Amino acid sequence: MSATGTSPTTPPGQRVGTLPAPRADADPAGVDRPAPRHRAAVLGLLTAIAALAAVVRAWQLDALGFNSDEAVYAGQAASLAGNPRYADLFPVFRAHPMLFQALLSPFFRAGEADVAGRVVVVVLGVATVLAVYPLGARLYGRRVGLIAALLLAVMPYHVVVTRQVLLDGPMVLFATLTLYCLVRFVQTQRLAWYLATAAMLGLTMLTKETSVVLAGGVYAFLALTPMVRRPIRATLVALPVLAAIFAVHPLSQALAGRSSTGRNYLVWQLFRRPNHPMDFYLDNVPTAVGPLVLVAALGGLWWARRRRSWRETLLLSWIAVPVVFFQLWPVKGFQYLLPVAVPVVLLAARALVTLPVPTRLVRRTRSVRLVPAVRLAAVAVVAVSLLWPAWNTVTHAGRTTFLAGSGGVPGGREAGRWLAANTPEGSVVLTVGPSMANIVRYYGSRQSYGLSVSPNPLHRNPSYTPLQNPDASMRANDLHYVVWDSFSARRSTYFSERLLTLVRRYHGRVVHTEYVDAPDRTPVPVIIIYEVRP
């Protein structure tokens, strides 16, 4: 604890180094508890919000098949469960920890189970929405908790990612629980909550290892908030708890004899080439989060700047550290910044609850209900501004462009199933890149290789096997089908042209095509399968 004293922003009678006294309707830990007559209303609102979140995430959930990352994680879960269809095509240990895949594995014991995997993610996404309420109630009161849960329920960014079998959706659930435990520690100063924070952060990292950056958010918050106790001795206990939980990942790899997999992947991630320009997040994330949400969050920080507290420092630290890290890191993905969605909606909800209404307008109307009516209208406008694009996204099943992490791949599932039904067992497929190769493996149960996979181990994902000489493999009749897709071709015109050159050289014949309707209803070929022969 810091030394006592006064500050220009400290309320009279309160010492620096102590937390604000709880309100009359708060428990000793500082949470805004509803009166008994209001509990049913809160429960009803949370139920409605959860139902809305579930509908938006589950609507047309099976309209598109898996994208590449979904195919990999589902394939890992199936291999972990001993599914014979995938055991030889998807190794259990690849790059990431296996907590989420282990959770999925009971649903992938037999056959193709893509819908079940997505339903699990939807449930975890709705659980995250519900977890935002107690977090918001602890920080700012139950109204902020309810509004924040509503905003996250319909935020396109969170909706899109939690409709896919990706690690980021489950990771954000554990990250939200980590934040909740940290808030409880700040409010109660109990060691148990500090250890719970470390344990939850360990589970977050065990879901996706890049979430280790959130530890930087915790450190930044404690370093920037002198009024919050920084227990050095407790940290010496909490760090082993964090390490012990995350150690499950390297330990499981070591016991399976796959320790080199993790090391190779780390080296590749550290030295791989940038996959997107520096303005990637600026171009894609703000619109997915919601412009009005961002305006509300920034506006609230401005008009409530004189009432700033450790709460804003905590939320801003939770936002700033991942944003800075992933902006500087050459590898960029649409879903990587999803952990910032929770603190953003909390700040936006706080702003909407405290939205200033001109005093002159209140006096002119002489209505005491004007202020809550204006604030309620603002909440409705922001929520609708999120719901409309989110609903438009989930009901738009096919498109001719694709951004990794933003949804399924049109035509990929259908092309893979066609290969499974119409090609001989043991057929080998060549694709433009590893993304379509993963989809072919999952849905087609055919071994496949990506032409763009570099033979140089420093320039490729160690999980992928390169073809040293595709031309020689064609001549030896070791490759039987070629799959061209417009999504990979758009990212790499060089390898697309090279693939088509091989098709022409080895008498390629179109045997199947998948189409997607363009905005003008014109069918556009997005996946073409060729049969080739020496």
PDB file of N, CA and C in Angstrom, residues 462-529:
ATOM      1  N   PRO A 462       6.153 -25.496 -39.187  1.00  0.00           N
ATOM      2  CA  PRO A 462       6.723 -26.848 -39.066  1.00  0.00           C
ATOM      3  C   PRO A 462       5.685 -27.949 -39.092  1.00  0.00           C
ATOM      4  N   SER A 463       4.408 -27.599 -38.973  1.00  0.00           N
ATOM      5  CA  SER A 463       3.358 -28.612 -39.047  1.00  0.00           C
ATOM      6  C   SER A 463       3.113 -29.073 -40.477  1.00  0.00           C
ATOM      7  N   TYR A 464       3.583 -28.294 -41.458  1.00  0.00           N
ATOM      8  CA  TYR A 464       3.305 -28.610 -42.853  1.00  0.00           C
ATOM      9  C   TYR A 464       4.484 -29.336 -43.484  1.00  0.00           C
ATOM     10  N   THR A 465       4.168 -30.275 -44.376  1.00  0.00           N
ATOM     11  CA  THR A 465       5.180 -31.025 -45.118  1.00  0.00           C
ATOM     12  C   THR A 465       5.269 -30.473 -46.527  1.00  0.00           C
ATOM     13  N   PRO A 466       6.454 -30.018 -46.955  1.00  0.00           N
ATOM     14  CA  PRO A 466       6.561 -29.457 -48.303  1.00  0.00           C
ATOM     15  C   PRO A 466       6.784 -30.541 -49.359  1.00  0.00           C
ATOM     16  N   LEU A 467       6.484 -30.195 -50.580  1.00  0.00           N
ATOM     17  CA  LEU A 467       6.849 -31.031 -51.719  1.00  0.00           C
ATOM     18  C   LEU A 467       8.142 -30.463 -52.300  1.00  0.00           C
ATOM     19  N   GLN A 468       9.191 -31.265 -52.251  1.00  0.00           N
ATOM     20  CA  GLN A 468      10.488 -30.762 -52.712  1.00  0.00           C
ATOM     21  C   GLN A 468      10.475 -30.472 -54.211  1.00  0.00           C
ATOM     22  N   ASN A 469       9.770 -31.313 -54.975  1.00  0.00           N
ATOM     23  CA  ASN A 469       9.727 -31.131 -56.424  1.00  0.00           C
ATOM     24  C   ASN A 469       8.343 -31.540 -56.930  1.00  0.00           C
ATOM     25  N   PRO A 470       7.365 -30.627 -56.927  1.00  0.00           N
ATOM     26  CA  PRO A 470       6.009 -30.980 -57.378  1.00  0.00           C
ATOM     27  C   PRO A 470       5.985 -31.505 -58.808  1.00  0.00           C
ATOM     28  N   ASP A 471       6.839 -30.957 -59.664  1.00  0.00           N
ATOM     29  CA  ASP A 471       6.870 -31.395 -61.063  1.00  0.00           C
ATOM     30  C   ASP A 471       7.260 -32.869 -61.152  1.00  0.00           C
ATOM     31  N   ALA A 472       8.277 -33.259 -60.381  1.00  0.00           N
ATOM     32  CA  ALA A 472       8.697 -34.662 -60.386  1.00  0.00           C
ATOM     33  C   ALA A 472       7.609 -35.560 -59.807  1.00  0.00           C
ATOM     34  N   SER A 473       6.902 -35.086 -58.799  1.00  0.00           N
ATOM     35  CA  SER A 473       5.811 -35.883 -58.218  1.00  0.00           C
ATOM     36  C   SER A 473       4.695 -36.096 -59.225  1.00  0.00           C
ATOM     37  N   MET A 474       4.443 -35.079 -60.054  1.00  0.00           N
ATOM     38  CA  MET A 474       3.439 -35.230 -61.111  1.00  0.00           C
ATOM     39  C   MET A 474       3.893 -36.274 -62.130  1.00  0.00           C
ATOM     40  N   ARG A 475       5.145 -36.208 -62.545  1.00  0.00           N
ATOM     41  CA  ARG A 475       5.649 -37.157 -63.536  1.00  0.00           C
ATOM     42  C   ARG A 475       5.628 -38.580 -63.011  1.00  0.00           C
ATOM     43  N   ALA A 476       5.867 -38.736 -61.682  1.00  0.00           N
ATOM     44  CA  ALA A 476       5.878 -40.073 -61.095  1.00  0.00           C
ATOM     45  C   ALA A 476       4.470 -40.553 -60.733  1.00  0.00           C
ATOM     46  N   ASN A 477       3.463 -39.772 -61.054  1.00  0.00           N
ATOM     47  CA  ASN A 477       2.078 -40.105 -60.754  1.00  0.00           C
ATOM     48  C   ASN A 477       1.822 -40.248 -59.246  1.00  0.00           C
ATOM     49  N   ASP A 478       2.553 -39.441 -58.453  1.00  0.00           N
ATOM     50  CA  ASP A 478       2.329 -39.415 -57.008  1.00  0.00           C
ATOM     51  C   ASP A 478       1.290 -38.370 -56.608  1.00  0.00           C
ATOM     52  N   LEU A 479       0.906 -37.500 -57.528  1.00  0.00           N
ATOM     53  CA  LEU A 479      -0.154 -36.520 -57.319  1.00  0.00           C
ATOM     54  C   LEU A 479      -1.253 -36.797 -58.336  1.00  0.00           C
ATOM     55  N   HIS A 480      -2.491 -36.874 -57.885  1.00  0.00           N
ATOM     56  CA  HIS A 480      -3.560 -37.310 -58.768  1.00  0.00           C
ATOM     57  C   HIS A 480      -4.610 -36.240 -59.049  1.00  0.00           C
ATOM     58  N   TYR A 481      -4.781 -35.309 -58.109  1.00  0.00           N
ATOM     59  CA  TYR A 481      -5.766 -34.244 -58.288  1.00  0.00           C
ATOM     60  C   TYR A 481      -5.150 -32.914 -57.855  1.00  0.00           C
ATOM     61  N   VAL A 482      -5.615 -31.856 -58.492  1.00  0.00           N
ATOM     62  CA  VAL A 482      -5.182 -30.500 -58.175  1.00  0.00           C
ATOM     63  C   VAL A 482      -6.420 -29.681 -57.844  1.00  0.00           C
ATOM     64  N   VAL A 483      -6.354 -28.944 -56.737  1.00  0.00           N
ATOM     65  CA  VAL A 483      -7.471 -28.095 -56.307  1.00  0.00           C
ATOM     66  C   VAL A 483      -7.020 -26.646 -56.331  1.00  0.00           C
ATOM     67  N   TRP A 484      -7.655 -25.866 -57.186  1.00  0.00           N
ATOM     68  CA  TRP A 484      -7.416 -24.414 -57.242  1.00  0.00           C
ATOM     69  C   TRP A 484      -8.571 -23.711 -56.533  1.00  0.00           C
ATOM     70  N   ASP A 485      -8.254 -22.727 -55.694  1.00  0.00           N
ATOM     71  CA  ASP A 485      -9.323 -21.959 -55.044  1.00  0.00           C
ATOM     72  C   ASP A 485      -9.017 -20.477 -55.152  1.00  0.00           C
ATOM     73  N   SER A 486     -10.058 -19.706 -55.332  1.00  0.00           N
ATOM     74  CA  SER A 486      -9.894 -18.266 -55.554  1.00  0.00           C
ATOM     75  C   SER A 486      -9.387 -17.537 -54.325  1.00  0.00           C
ATOM     76  N   PHE A 487      -9.655 -18.059 -53.129  1.00  0.00           N
ATOM     77  CA  PHE A 487      -9.245 -17.385 -51.901  1.00  0.00           C
ATOM     78  C   PHE A 487      -7.727 -17.418 -51.754  1.00  0.00           C
ATOM     79  N   SER A 488      -7.133 -18.595 -51.970  1.00  0.00           N
ATOM     80  CA  SER A 488      -5.668 -18.698 -51.923  1.00  0.00           C
ATOM     81  C   SER A 488      -5.035 -17.975 -53.105  1.00  0.00           C
ATOM     82  N   ALA A 489      -5.694 -18.053 -54.256  1.00  0.00           N
ATOM     83  CA  ALA A 489      -5.141 -17.401 -55.446  1.00  0.00           C
ATOM     84  C   ALA A 489      -5.069 -15.892 -55.275  1.00  0.00           C
ATOM     85  N   ARG A 490      -6.042 -15.331 -54.577  1.00  0.00           N
ATOM     86  CA  ARG A 490      -6.041 -13.888 -54.357  1.00  0.00           C
ATOM     87  C   ARG A 490      -4.876 -13.465 -53.456  1.00  0.00           C
ATOM     88  N   ARG A 491      -4.528 -14.331 -52.494  1.00  0.00           N
ATOM     89  CA  ARG A 491      -3.418 -14.009 -51.604  1.00  0.00           C
ATOM     90  C   ARG A 491      -2.063 -14.240 -52.254  1.00  0.00           C
ATOM     91  N   SER A 492      -1.985 -15.192 -53.191  1.00  0.00           N
ATOM     92  CA  SER A 492      -0.700 -15.531 -53.801  1.00  0.00           C
ATOM     93  C   SER A 492      -0.907 -15.832 -55.280  1.00  0.00           C
ATOM     94  N   THR A 493      -0.810 -14.794 -56.079  1.00  0.00           N
ATOM     95  CA  THR A 493      -0.989 -14.978 -57.524  1.00  0.00           C
ATOM     96  C   THR A 493       0.144 -15.810 -58.125  1.00  0.00           C
ATOM     97  N   TYR A 494       1.329 -15.705 -57.526  1.00  0.00           N
ATOM     98  CA  TYR A 494       2.472 -16.451 -58.072  1.00  0.00           C
ATOM     99  C   TYR A 494       2.217 -17.953 -58.000  1.00  0.00           C
ATOM    100  N   PHE A 495       1.842 -18.450 -56.824  1.00  0.00           N
ATOM    101  CA  PHE A 495       1.630 -19.887 -56.678  1.00  0.00           C
ATOM    102  C   PHE A 495       0.357 -20.343 -57.385  1.00  0.00           C
ATOM    103  N   SER A 496      -0.604 -19.454 -57.535  1.00  0.00           N
ATOM    104  CA  SER A 496      -1.785 -19.798 -58.310  1.00  0.00           C
ATOM    105  C   SER A 496      -1.414 -20.056 -59.775  1.00  0.00           C
ATOM    106  N   GLU A 497      -0.616 -19.152 -60.342  1.00  0.00           N
ATOM    107  CA  GLU A 497      -0.184 -19.338 -61.733  1.00  0.00           C
ATOM    108  C   GLU A 497       0.694 -20.568 -61.886  1.00  0.00           C
ATOM    109  N   ARG A 498       1.529 -20.806 -60.899  1.00  0.00           N
ATOM    110  CA  ARG A 498       2.404 -21.986 -60.956  1.00  0.00           C
ATOM    111  C   ARG A 498       1.580 -23.267 -60.912  1.00  0.00           C
ATOM    112  N   LEU A 499       0.540 -23.274 -60.076  1.00  0.00           N
ATOM    113  CA  LEU A 499      -0.327 -24.444 -59.998  1.00  0.00           C
ATOM    114  C   LEU A 499      -1.038 -24.684 -61.327  1.00  0.00           C
ATOM    115  N   LEU A 500      -1.558 -23.616 -61.920  1.00  0.00           N
ATOM    116  CA  LEU A 500      -2.264 -23.764 -63.194  1.00  0.00           C
ATOM    117  C   LEU A 500      -1.309 -24.177 -64.313  1.00  0.00           C
ATOM    118  N   THR A 501      -0.054 -23.769 -64.207  1.00  0.00           N
ATOM    119  CA  THR A 501       0.944 -24.225 -65.183  1.00  0.00           C
ATOM    120  C   THR A 501       1.126 -25.735 -65.096  1.00  0.00           C
ATOM    121  N   LEU A 502       1.185 -26.257 -63.882  1.00  0.00           N
ATOM    122  CA  LEU A 502       1.282 -27.704 -63.707  1.00  0.00           C
ATOM    123  C   LEU A 502       0.033 -28.405 -64.232  1.00  0.00           C
ATOM    124  N   VAL A 503      -1.120 -27.795 -64.040  1.00  0.00           N
ATOM    125  CA  VAL A 503      -2.358 -28.384 -64.552  1.00  0.00           C
ATOM    126  C   VAL A 503      -2.300 -28.513 -66.071  1.00  0.00           C
ATOM    127  N   ARG A 504      -1.864 -27.454 -66.736  1.00  0.00           N
ATOM    128  CA  ARG A 504      -1.778 -27.493 -68.209  1.00  0.00           C
ATOM    129  C   ARG A 504      -0.713 -28.480 -68.670  1.00  0.00           C
ATOM    130  N   ARG A 505       0.386 -28.539 -67.944  1.00  0.00           N
ATOM    131  CA  ARG A 505       1.495 -29.401 -68.367  1.00  0.00           C
ATOM    132  C   ARG A 505       1.130 -30.876 -68.231  1.00  0.00           C
ATOM    133  N   TYR A 506       0.323 -31.188 -67.247  1.00  0.00           N
ATOM    134  CA  TYR A 506      -0.002 -32.597 -67.003  1.00  0.00           C
ATOM    135  C   TYR A 506      -1.463 -32.910 -67.301  1.00  0.00           C
ATOM    136  N   HIS A 507      -1.943 -32.302 -68.387  1.00  0.00           N
ATOM    137  CA  HIS A 507      -3.213 -32.680 -68.993  1.00  0.00           C
ATOM    138  C   HIS A 507      -4.377 -32.597 -67.995  1.00  0.00           C
ATOM    139  N   GLY A 508      -4.429 -31.527 -67.260  1.00  0.00           N
ATOM    140  CA  GLY A 508      -5.481 -31.362 -66.262  1.00  0.00           C
ATOM    141  C   GLY A 508      -6.867 -31.287 -66.884  1.00  0.00           C
ATOM    142  N   ARG A 509      -7.792 -31.967 -66.264  1.00  0.00           N
ATOM    143  CA  ARG A 509      -9.174 -32.001 -66.742  1.00  0.00           C
ATOM    144  C   ARG A 509     -10.083 -31.622 -65.584  1.00  0.00           C
ATOM    145  N   VAL A 510     -10.960 -30.640 -65.813  1.00  0.00           N
ATOM    146  CA  VAL A 510     -11.884 -30.211 -64.760  1.00  0.00           C
ATOM    147  C   VAL A 510     -12.896 -31.317 -64.488  1.00  0.00           C
ATOM    148  N   VAL A 511     -12.963 -31.747 -63.217  1.00  0.00           N
ATOM    149  CA  VAL A 511     -13.910 -32.796 -62.850  1.00  0.00           C
ATOM    150  C   VAL A 511     -14.969 -32.292 -61.867  1.00  0.00           C
ATOM    151  N   HIS A 512     -14.733 -31.123 -61.255  1.00  0.00           N
ATOM    152  CA  HIS A 512     -15.727 -30.590 -60.323  1.00  0.00           C
ATOM    153  C   HIS A 512     -15.444 -29.111 -60.080  1.00  0.00           C
ATOM    154  N   THR A 513     -16.511 -28.329 -59.932  1.00  0.00           N
ATOM    155  CA  THR A 513     -16.385 -26.891 -59.671  1.00  0.00           C
ATOM    156  C   THR A 513     -17.415 -26.478 -58.638  1.00  0.00           C
ATOM    157  N   GLU A 514     -16.976 -25.640 -57.690  1.00  0.00           N
ATOM    158  CA  GLU A 514     -17.874 -25.050 -56.700  1.00  0.00           C
ATOM    159  C   GLU A 514     -18.064 -23.573 -57.022  1.00  0.00           C
ATOM    160  N   TYR A 515     -19.307 -23.122 -57.008  1.00  0.00           N
ATOM    161  CA  TYR A 515     -19.641 -21.747 -57.355  1.00  0.00           C
ATOM    162  C   TYR A 515     -20.231 -21.012 -56.156  1.00  0.00           C
ATOM    163  N   VAL A 516     -20.050 -19.699 -56.155  1.00  0.00           N
ATOM    164  CA  VAL A 516     -20.697 -18.804 -55.199  1.00  0.00           C
ATOM    165  C   VAL A 516     -21.318 -17.671 -55.994  1.00  0.00           C
ATOM    166  N   ASP A 517     -22.523 -17.276 -55.630  1.00  0.00           N
ATOM    167  CA  ASP A 517     -23.192 -16.189 -56.341  1.00  0.00           C
ATOM    168  C   ASP A 517     -22.575 -14.843 -55.984  1.00  0.00           C
ATOM    169  N   ALA A 518     -22.239 -14.072 -56.998  1.00  0.00           N
ATOM    170  CA  ALA A 518     -21.765 -12.711 -56.795  1.00  0.00           C
ATOM    171  C   ALA A 518     -22.948 -11.823 -56.418  1.00  0.00           C
ATOM    172  N   PRO A 519     -22.700 -10.574 -55.979  1.00  0.00           N
ATOM    173  CA  PRO A 519     -23.818  -9.692 -55.622  1.00  0.00           C
ATOM    174  C   PRO A 519     -24.870  -9.539 -56.715  1.00  0.00           C
ATOM    175  N   ASP A 520     -24.457  -9.665 -57.984  1.00  0.00           N
ATOM    176  CA  ASP A 520     -25.421  -9.542 -59.081  1.00  0.00           C
ATOM    177  C   ASP A 520     -26.011 -10.896 -59.485  1.00  0.00           C
ATOM    178  N   ARG A 521     -25.849 -11.917 -58.612  1.00  0.00           N
ATOM    179  CA  ARG A 521     -26.391 -13.265 -58.820  1.00  0.00           C
ATOM    180  C   ARG A 521     -25.646 -14.060 -59.886  1.00  0.00           C
ATOM    181  N   THR A 522     -24.530 -13.549 -60.346  1.00  0.00           N
ATOM    182  CA  THR A 522     -23.739 -14.287 -61.336  1.00  0.00           C
ATOM    183  C   THR A 522     -22.914 -15.357 -60.633  1.00  0.00           C
ATOM    184  N   PRO A 523     -22.989 -16.625 -61.055  1.00  0.00           N
ATOM    185  CA  PRO A 523     -22.183 -17.672 -60.416  1.00  0.00           C
ATOM    186  C   PRO A 523     -20.689 -17.433 -60.671  1.00  0.00           C
ATOM    187  N   VAL A 524     -19.915 -17.452 -59.607  1.00  0.00           N
ATOM    188  CA  VAL A 524     -18.469 -17.244 -59.690  1.00  0.00           C
ATOM    189  C   VAL A 524     -17.775 -18.511 -59.206  1.00  0.00           C
ATOM    190  N   PRO A 525     -16.887 -19.107 -60.015  1.00  0.00           N
ATOM    191  CA  PRO A 525     -16.179 -20.314 -59.547  1.00  0.00           C
ATOM    192  C   PRO A 525     -15.175 -19.957 -58.457  1.00  0.00           C
ATOM    193  N   VAL A 526     -15.279 -20.626 -57.322  1.00  0.00           N
ATOM    194  CA  VAL A 526     -14.355 -20.359 -56.219  1.00  0.00           C
ATOM    195  C   VAL A 526     -13.417 -21.534 -55.958  1.00  0.00           C
ATOM    196  N   ILE A 527     -13.822 -22.742 -56.345  1.00  0.00           N
ATOM    197  CA  ILE A 527     -12.962 -23.923 -56.187  1.00  0.00           C
ATOM    198  C   ILE A 527     -13.122 -24.785 -57.433  1.00  0.00           C
ATOM    199  N   ILE A 528     -11.989 -25.143 -58.035  1.00  0.00           N
ATOM    200  CA  ILE A 528     -11.993 -26.000 -59.231  1.00  0.00           C
ATOM    201  C   ILE A 528     -11.077 -27.190 -58.962  1.00  0.00           C
ATOM    202  N   ILE A 529     -11.599 -28.397 -59.204  1.00  0.00           N
ATOM    203  CA  ILE A 529     -10.826 -29.622 -59.004  1.00  0.00           C
ATOM    204  C   ILE A 529     -10.450 -30.187 -60.363  1.00  0.00           C
TER     205      ILE A 529
END
